[in-house]
Tab-separated table of C-alpha atoms in Angstrom:
chain	number	residue	atom	x	y	z
A	1	MET	CA	31.888	-21.858	24.229
A	2	ALA	CA	29.127	-23.374	22.068
A	3	LYS	CA	26.536	-21.428	20.688
A	4	ARG	CA	22.846	-21.693	21.537
A	5	ALA	CA	19.600	-21.584	19.690
A	6	LEU	CA	16.067	-21.626	20.708
A	7	ILE	CA	13.444	-23.196	18.626
A	8	THR	CA	9.611	-23.022	18.788
A	9	GLY	CA	7.546	-25.625	17.005
A	10	ILE	CA	10.897	-28.075	18.053
A	11	THR	CA	8.269	-31.105	18.606
A	12	GLY	CA	6.666	-30.542	14.872
A	13	GLN	CA	8.598	-32.360	11.578
A	14	ASP	CA	10.994	-29.258	11.101
A	15	GLY	CA	11.911	-28.722	14.698
A	16	SER	CA	12.984	-32.126	15.075
A	17	TYR	CA	14.965	-32.228	12.170
A	18	LEU	CA	16.443	-28.810	13.113
A	19	ALA	CA	17.370	-30.051	16.504
A	20	GLU	CA	19.338	-33.119	14.922
A	21	LEU	CA	21.385	-30.840	12.402
A	22	LEU	CA	21.935	-27.928	15.472
A	23	LEU	CA	22.928	-30.458	17.564
A	24	ALA	CA	25.429	-32.323	15.165
A	25	LYS	CA	27.089	-28.670	14.918
A	26	GLY	CA	27.899	-29.140	18.832
A	27	TYR	CA	25.111	-26.029	19.722
A	28	ASP	CA	22.721	-26.250	23.086
A	29	VAL	CA	19.686	-26.739	21.735
A	30	TRP	CA	16.638	-25.397	23.689
A	31	GLY	CA	12.836	-25.906	22.605
A	32	VAL	CA	9.724	-24.083	23.213
A	33	VAL	CA	7.006	-26.818	24.145
A	34	ARG	CA	3.228	-26.028	24.978
A	35	ARG	CA	1.711	-27.252	27.971
A	36	SER	CA	-0.741	-29.231	26.694
A	37	SER	CA	-3.189	-31.833	27.828
A	38	SER	CA	-1.604	-34.305	25.392
A	39	GLU	CA	2.280	-33.463	25.239
A	40	ASN	CA	3.527	-35.300	21.934
A	41	TYR	CA	7.298	-35.787	22.165
A	42	GLU	CA	7.595	-38.600	19.488
A	43	ARG	CA	9.438	-36.688	17.025
A	44	ILE	CA	12.071	-36.013	19.349
A	45	GLU	CA	12.323	-38.873	21.660
A	46	HIS	CA	15.484	-39.892	20.412
A	47	LEU	CA	16.924	-36.402	21.303
A	48	ARG	CA	15.332	-35.621	24.307
A	49	ASP	CA	18.257	-36.376	26.782
A	50	ARG	CA	20.300	-33.661	24.990
A	51	LEU	CA	17.842	-31.002	24.257
A	52	HIS	CA	16.865	-28.307	26.851
A	53	LEU	CA	12.582	-27.908	26.933
A	54	VAL	CA	11.357	-24.821	28.152
A	55	GLN	CA	7.588	-24.254	28.725
A	56	ALA	CA	6.213	-21.080	26.807
A	57	ASP	CA	3.307	-20.062	24.492
A	58	LEU	CA	3.321	-17.764	20.996
A	59	LEU	CA	-0.030	-16.640	22.491
A	60	ASP	CA	1.440	-15.682	26.066
A	61	GLN	CA	4.458	-12.641	25.453
A	62	PRO	CA	5.480	-12.958	29.045
A	63	SER	CA	6.577	-16.836	28.641
A	64	LEU	CA	8.236	-16.172	25.709
A	65	THR	CA	10.151	-13.378	27.357
A	66	THR	CA	11.012	-15.612	29.728
A	67	ALA	CA	11.892	-18.352	27.699
A	68	LEU	CA	14.654	-15.725	26.123
A	69	THR	CA	15.850	-14.852	29.380
A	70	GLU	CA	16.651	-18.235	30.640
A	71	SER	CA	17.880	-19.893	26.909
A	72	GLU	CA	19.883	-17.145	26.587
A	73	PRO	CA	20.316	-17.593	22.734
A	74	ASP	CA	22.135	-16.667	19.991
A	75	GLU	CA	20.030	-17.902	17.500
A	76	VAL	CA	16.317	-18.163	17.586
A	77	TYR	CA	13.897	-20.339	15.182
A	78	ASN	CA	10.163	-19.478	15.121
A	79	LEU	CA	8.704	-22.883	13.547
A	80	ALA	CA	5.502	-22.914	15.556
A	81	ALA	CA	2.448	-22.180	14.072
A	82	GLN	CA	-0.869	-23.382	13.024
A	83	SER	CA	0.305	-25.529	10.110
A	84	PHE	CA	-2.370	-27.233	8.513
A	85	VAL	CA	-4.397	-25.247	5.977
A	86	PRO	CA	-7.692	-27.076	6.092
A	87	THR	CA	-7.987	-26.204	9.677
A	88	SER	CA	-7.234	-22.370	8.890
A	89	TRP	CA	-10.531	-22.597	7.328
A	90	THR	CA	-12.196	-23.545	10.391
A	91	GLN	CA	-10.117	-21.913	13.114
A	92	PRO	CA	-9.333	-18.644	11.091
A	93	VAL	CA	-8.826	-16.808	14.138
A	94	LEU	CA	-6.260	-18.975	16.435
A	95	THR	CA	-4.555	-19.484	13.088
A	96	ALA	CA	-4.034	-15.303	12.920
A	97	GLU	CA	-2.905	-15.566	16.709
A	98	PHE	CA	-0.451	-18.022	16.152
A	99	THR	CA	0.451	-17.941	12.936
A	100	ALA	CA	0.793	-13.928	12.221
A	101	VAL	CA	0.401	-12.103	15.895
A	102	GLY	CA	2.247	-14.523	17.670
A	103	VAL	CA	5.725	-13.782	15.213
A	104	THR	CA	5.148	-10.245	16.615
A	105	ARG	CA	5.077	-11.219	20.415
A	106	LEU	CA	8.166	-13.230	19.762
A	107	LEU	CA	9.909	-10.387	18.085
A	108	GLU	CA	8.725	-8.205	20.610
A	109	ALA	CA	10.147	-10.412	23.143
A	110	ILE	CA	13.706	-10.413	21.156
A	111	ARG	CA	13.548	-6.374	20.687
A	112	GLN	CA	13.401	-6.153	24.915
A	113	VAL	CA	15.558	-9.129	25.828
A	114	ASP	CA	18.838	-8.993	23.329
A	115	ARG	CA	18.840	-7.204	19.633
A	116	THR	CA	21.879	-8.758	18.940
A	117	ILE	CA	19.944	-12.533	19.250
A	118	ARG	CA	19.595	-13.729	14.947
A	119	PHE	CA	16.032	-14.739	14.047
A	120	TYR	CA	14.592	-17.213	11.685
A	121	GLN	CA	10.786	-16.797	10.377
A	122	ALA	CA	9.138	-19.896	8.977
A	123	SER	CA	7.576	-18.110	5.733
A	124	SER	CA	5.849	-19.893	3.476
A	125	SER	CA	5.039	-20.654	-0.451
A	126	GLU	CA	1.379	-20.618	0.572
A	127	MET	CA	1.930	-16.383	0.483
A	128	PHE	CA	1.585	-16.943	-3.090
A	129	GLY	CA	-1.187	-18.577	-3.121
A	130	LYS	CA	-3.015	-17.464	-6.729
A	131	VAL	CA	0.276	-17.405	-8.153
A	132	LEU	CA	0.865	-14.315	-10.027
A	133	GLU	CA	4.093	-15.408	-11.757
A	134	VAL	CA	5.745	-19.158	-12.063
A	135	PRO	CA	7.974	-19.590	-11.169
A	136	GLN	CA	7.658	-17.361	-7.723
A	137	SER	CA	10.715	-15.933	-6.330
A	138	GLU	CA	11.713	-13.695	-3.542
A	139	VAL	CA	9.858	-10.116	-5.680
A	140	THR	CA	7.033	-12.244	-6.517
A	141	PRO	CA	3.896	-10.513	-5.532
A	142	PHE	CA	1.900	-12.874	-2.299
A	143	TYR	CA	-1.686	-13.483	-2.984
A	144	PRO	CA	-2.628	-15.955	-0.087
A	145	ARG	CA	-5.728	-18.259	-0.932
A	146	SER	CA	-6.114	-19.184	2.619
A	147	PRO	CA	-6.356	-17.849	6.453
A	148	TYR	CA	-3.028	-19.445	6.514
A	149	GLY	CA	-1.508	-17.873	3.791
A	150	VAL	CA	-2.549	-14.583	4.971
A	151	ALA	CA	-1.627	-15.113	8.134
A	152	LYS	CA	2.124	-16.042	7.005
A	153	VAL	CA	1.955	-13.594	5.026
A	154	TYR	CA	2.015	-10.672	7.942
A	155	GLY	CA	4.175	-12.568	9.782
A	156	HIS	CA	6.542	-12.064	6.641
A	157	PHE	CA	6.547	-8.742	6.545
A	158	ILE	CA	6.483	-8.122	10.643
A	159	THR	CA	9.670	-9.840	10.541
A	160	VAL	CA	10.797	-7.101	7.581
A	161	ASN	CA	9.882	-4.506	9.524
A	162	TYR	CA	11.434	-5.422	12.846
A	163	ARG	CA	15.028	-6.175	10.689
A	164	GLU	CA	14.993	-2.763	8.903
A	165	SER	CA	13.359	-0.865	12.245
A	166	TYR	CA	15.377	-2.110	15.374
A	167	ASP	CA	18.581	-3.668	13.091
A	168	ILE	CA	17.632	-7.163	14.337
A	169	HIS	CA	19.457	-9.789	11.952
A	170	CYS	CA	16.085	-11.404	10.815
A	171	SER	CA	15.808	-13.855	8.171
A	172	SER	CA	12.621	-15.096	6.247
A	173	GLY	CA	12.719	-18.443	4.735
A	174	ILE	CA	10.139	-19.121	1.823
A	175	LEU	CA	9.612	-22.499	2.272
A	176	PHE	CA	7.920	-24.605	-0.126
A	177	ASN	CA	6.747	-28.043	0.812
A	178	HIS	CA	8.885	-30.050	2.669
A	179	GLU	CA	7.930	-33.548	3.685
A	180	SER	CA	9.333	-36.662	5.449
A	181	PRO	CA	8.475	-39.822	7.327
A	182	ARG	CA	7.806	-37.148	10.321
A	183	ARG	CA	5.159	-35.515	8.146
A	184	GLY	CA	1.563	-34.929	9.714
A	185	LEU	CA	-0.597	-37.757	8.994
A	186	GLU	CA	-3.047	-34.754	7.962
A	187	PHE	CA	-0.872	-33.508	5.169
A	188	VAL	CA	-1.612	-34.982	1.798
A	189	THR	CA	2.189	-36.652	1.188
A	190	ARG	CA	1.792	-38.485	4.679
A	191	LYS	CA	-1.488	-39.568	3.829
A	192	VAL	CA	-0.746	-40.790	0.834
A	193	SER	CA	2.434	-42.838	2.203
A	194	ASP	CA	0.269	-44.154	5.266
A	195	GLY	CA	-2.802	-44.754	2.698
A	196	VAL	CA	-0.068	-47.065	0.387
A	197	ALA	CA	1.398	-48.678	3.295
A	198	ARG	CA	-2.294	-49.987	4.817
A	199	ILE	CA	-3.518	-50.735	1.269
A	200	LYS	CA	-0.053	-53.064	0.991
A	201	LEU	CA	-0.358	-54.716	4.060
A	202	GLY	CA	-3.846	-55.564	3.880
A	203	LEU	CA	-5.285	-53.021	6.407
A	204	ALA	CA	-7.046	-50.868	4.181
A	205	GLY	CA	-8.984	-50.935	0.402
A	206	ASP	CA	-8.925	-47.790	-0.836
A	207	LEU	CA	-7.568	-44.106	-0.413
A	208	PRO	CA	-9.811	-41.367	-0.298
A	209	MET	CA	-8.620	-38.115	-2.185
A	210	GLY	CA	-9.296	-34.436	-3.172
A	211	ASN	CA	-7.941	-32.682	-6.160
A	212	LEU	CA	-5.413	-34.732	-8.060
A	213	ASP	CA	-4.472	-32.038	-10.165
A	214	SER	CA	-2.932	-29.302	-8.097
A	215	LYS	CA	0.473	-29.440	-8.306
A	216	ARG	CA	3.285	-28.724	-6.112
A	217	ASP	CA	7.193	-28.114	-5.441
A	218	TRP	CA	7.685	-30.890	-3.138
A	219	GLY	CA	11.198	-31.334	-0.987
A	220	PHE	CA	12.854	-33.117	1.508
A	221	ALA	CA	12.676	-31.462	5.188
A	222	GLY	CA	15.720	-32.395	6.177
A	223	ASP	CA	17.726	-30.275	3.216
A	224	TYR	CA	15.444	-27.516	4.206
A	225	VAL	CA	16.647	-27.023	7.751
A	226	GLU	CA	19.803	-26.556	6.439
A	227	ALA	CA	18.954	-23.306	4.336
A	228	MET	CA	17.373	-22.064	7.680
A	229	TRP	CA	20.621	-22.646	9.545
A	230	MET	CA	22.739	-21.446	6.739
A	231	MET	CA	20.426	-17.926	6.632
A	232	LEU	CA	21.436	-16.964	10.139
A	233	GLN	CA	25.231	-17.414	9.627
A	234	GLN	CA	25.322	-14.973	6.773
A	235	ASP	CA	26.456	-11.198	7.884
A	236	GLU	CA	23.518	-9.698	6.029
A	237	PRO	CA	19.864	-10.967	7.175
A	238	ASP	CA	17.757	-11.414	4.322
A	239	ASP	CA	14.486	-13.438	2.591
A	240	TYR	CA	14.983	-16.590	0.772
A	241	VAL	CA	13.029	-19.124	-1.456
A	242	VAL	CA	13.461	-22.519	-0.527
A	243	ALA	CA	12.828	-25.091	-2.872
A	244	THR	CA	13.215	-27.655	-5.618
A	245	GLY	CA	12.426	-25.690	-8.810
A	246	GLU	CA	10.509	-28.905	-9.868
A	247	THR	CA	6.599	-29.612	-9.752
A	248	HIS	CA	4.419	-32.656	-9.728
A	249	THR	CA	0.975	-33.443	-9.466
A	250	VAL	CA	-1.114	-35.185	-6.396
A	251	GLU	CA	-1.913	-37.598	-9.200
A	252	ARG	CA	2.019	-38.329	-9.796
A	253	LEU	CA	2.541	-38.223	-5.957
A	254	VAL	CA	-0.253	-41.470	-5.937
A	255	GLU	CA	1.309	-43.080	-8.732
A	256	VAL	CA	4.831	-43.123	-7.396
A	257	ALA	CA	3.703	-44.289	-3.951
A	258	PHE	CA	1.577	-47.499	-4.910
A	259	SER	CA	4.270	-48.132	-8.250
A	260	HIS	CA	6.650	-48.387	-5.197
A	261	VAL	CA	4.536	-51.368	-3.564
A	262	GLY	CA	3.746	-52.899	-7.288
A	263	LEU	CA	0.562	-51.606	-6.972
A	264	ASP	CA	-1.914	-49.588	-9.265
A	265	TRP	CA	-3.314	-46.279	-7.697
A	266	LYS	CA	-6.520	-46.280	-10.202
A	267	ASP	CA	-7.775	-49.758	-8.152
A	268	HIS	CA	-7.269	-47.690	-4.724
A	269	VAL	CA	-7.726	-44.143	-4.794
A	270	THR	CA	-11.483	-42.814	-4.737
A	271	LEU	CA	-12.336	-39.498	-5.528
A	272	ASP	CA	-13.943	-37.500	-2.426
A	273	PRO	CA	-15.616	-33.904	-2.297
A	274	ARG	CA	-14.260	-33.419	1.578
A	275	PHE	CA	-10.989	-33.161	0.916
A	276	VAL	CA	-11.205	-30.391	-1.567
A	277	ARG	CA	-10.462	-26.778	-0.558
A	278	PRO	CA	-12.849	-23.965	-0.785
A	279	ALA	CA	-10.166	-22.191	-2.706
A	280	GLU	CA	-7.242	-24.001	-4.253
A	281	VAL	CA	-3.611	-23.103	-4.651
A	282	ASP	CA	-2.997	-24.919	-8.105
A	283	LEU	CA	0.757	-24.317	-9.116
A	284	LEU	CA	3.505	-23.609	-6.523
A	285	ILE	CA	7.048	-24.105	-8.281
A	286	GLY	CA	9.982	-21.931	-6.136
A	287	ASP	CA	12.788	-20.696	-8.038
A	288	PRO	CA	15.559	-21.563	-5.597
A	289	ALA	CA	18.167	-19.477	-7.406
A	290	LYS	CA	19.287	-17.076	-5.182
A	291	ALA	CA	19.263	-19.359	-2.071
A	292	ALA	CA	21.806	-21.288	-4.109
A	293	ALA	CA	23.910	-18.501	-5.157
A	294	LYS	CA	24.271	-16.677	-1.937
A	295	LEU	CA	23.774	-19.610	0.453
A	296	GLY	CA	25.510	-22.448	-1.551
A	297	TRP	CA	22.070	-24.186	-0.702
A	298	THR	CA	20.929	-27.004	-2.953
A	299	PRO	CA	18.483	-29.983	-2.126
A	300	THR	CA	19.854	-33.221	-2.556
A	301	VAL	CA	16.653	-35.950	-2.029
A	302	LYS	CA	14.823	-35.919	-5.378
A	303	PHE	CA	10.855	-35.937	-5.343
A	304	GLU	CA	10.878	-40.155	-6.152
A	305	GLN	CA	13.399	-40.705	-3.590
A	306	LEU	CA	11.353	-38.854	-0.745
A	307	VAL	CA	7.982	-40.570	-1.747
A	308	GLN	CA	9.698	-43.989	-1.808
A	309	MET	CA	11.728	-43.146	1.360
A	310	MET	CA	8.395	-41.680	3.019
A	311	VAL	CA	6.371	-45.232	2.256
A	312	ASP	CA	9.194	-47.569	3.525
A	313	ALA	CA	9.010	-45.533	6.811
A	314	ASP	CA	5.284	-45.850	7.036
A	315	LEU	CA	5.456	-50.006	5.699
A	316	GLU	CA	7.834	-50.330	8.917
A	317	ARG	CA	5.788	-48.630	11.429
A	318	LEU	CA	2.691	-50.472	10.406
A	319	GLY	CA	3.948	-53.678	9.679
C-alpha cells in the first residue's frame, strides 16, 4: 500500500518540489490549499492531476482536523507560513498566527487524530538572526531579528515540545536560504534573476537593490526537500541544520547573475534605501555536518550553478 503524505504550503516553492519528490517515490500526495479569492496553482499545475487537494487553513483548527481525517497521512510536512521577512514587519500579528500558532494548531490536530503520524516542521535560519556563532549548528542559540524569525522560533520549540510530551515523531529542518526558478519574485535571488533577464531582453534598464553586503548561505530547494523526506524516514525524530556551509554576499549574487548574460552589474544596479530592513541579519552560514553524518544528505547544486539556472529560467519565461 502506498504511503500517504499531506503537505501544507503545497503551492509554494518547497511544496511543489516536495510533491514531485514524493510522487516519484510512489506516495499518495495530498496538499492543503487555502480558500482564497485568487487561487495560485502555478507551481503545481504540471502535477495537478496526480495530487489530492483539500481545503484547510492554519488559522482554523477544525479544518486541519478534517484534512487529516480525510487524507489519513503517514507523514505531514508543514511548509505553510507567512514566509516573507519584510511582510512580517508590516503584518507581525498575522505572521505570528500563521507561522507560530499555526504549527500548534496542526500539532494539536495530529495529537487528536493520530499520534503515529510523522511530522516535519519547516524551521528557518532566520531564527539565528543576530548570530551568536559562525557557522550556525543545531546547538547555536537563537536570536531572531524579525517578527518572522521570532514566530519561527516558537514553531520550532512547540514542535520539540510535542515530540517530548506526546512521543510524536516530530522533526524540524532548520533550513538556510534555498532558491530555485520557482522562488517568489519578492525574494532577493529571484528579484535579481528576473531583473537580469529583463535588462538583458531590453525590458528594463536598472535593478534597484538594498544591502549588498548581506551574506547568506544559498542552496537549491530541490536538494533541500530531499533532506525533509530523509528526516521522516529516521527511527528517531530530531532537528537538523540543512545548508551548504558556504556563504556569499548579495553583491556576489548580482555579479554572477549579470556576468552570466555578459553584462557588468555596476552598470545596472542602483541602491535604494527602501529595500533595507529595520534590523538586518548579516551573516548566516550553516553547518550541515549532522545532516551529512546522520541522514547522508549533501547538496548537489553549487551556488553559481543555481544562480545561472534561475537566470536561464527567467530569460525563457520572459523571452
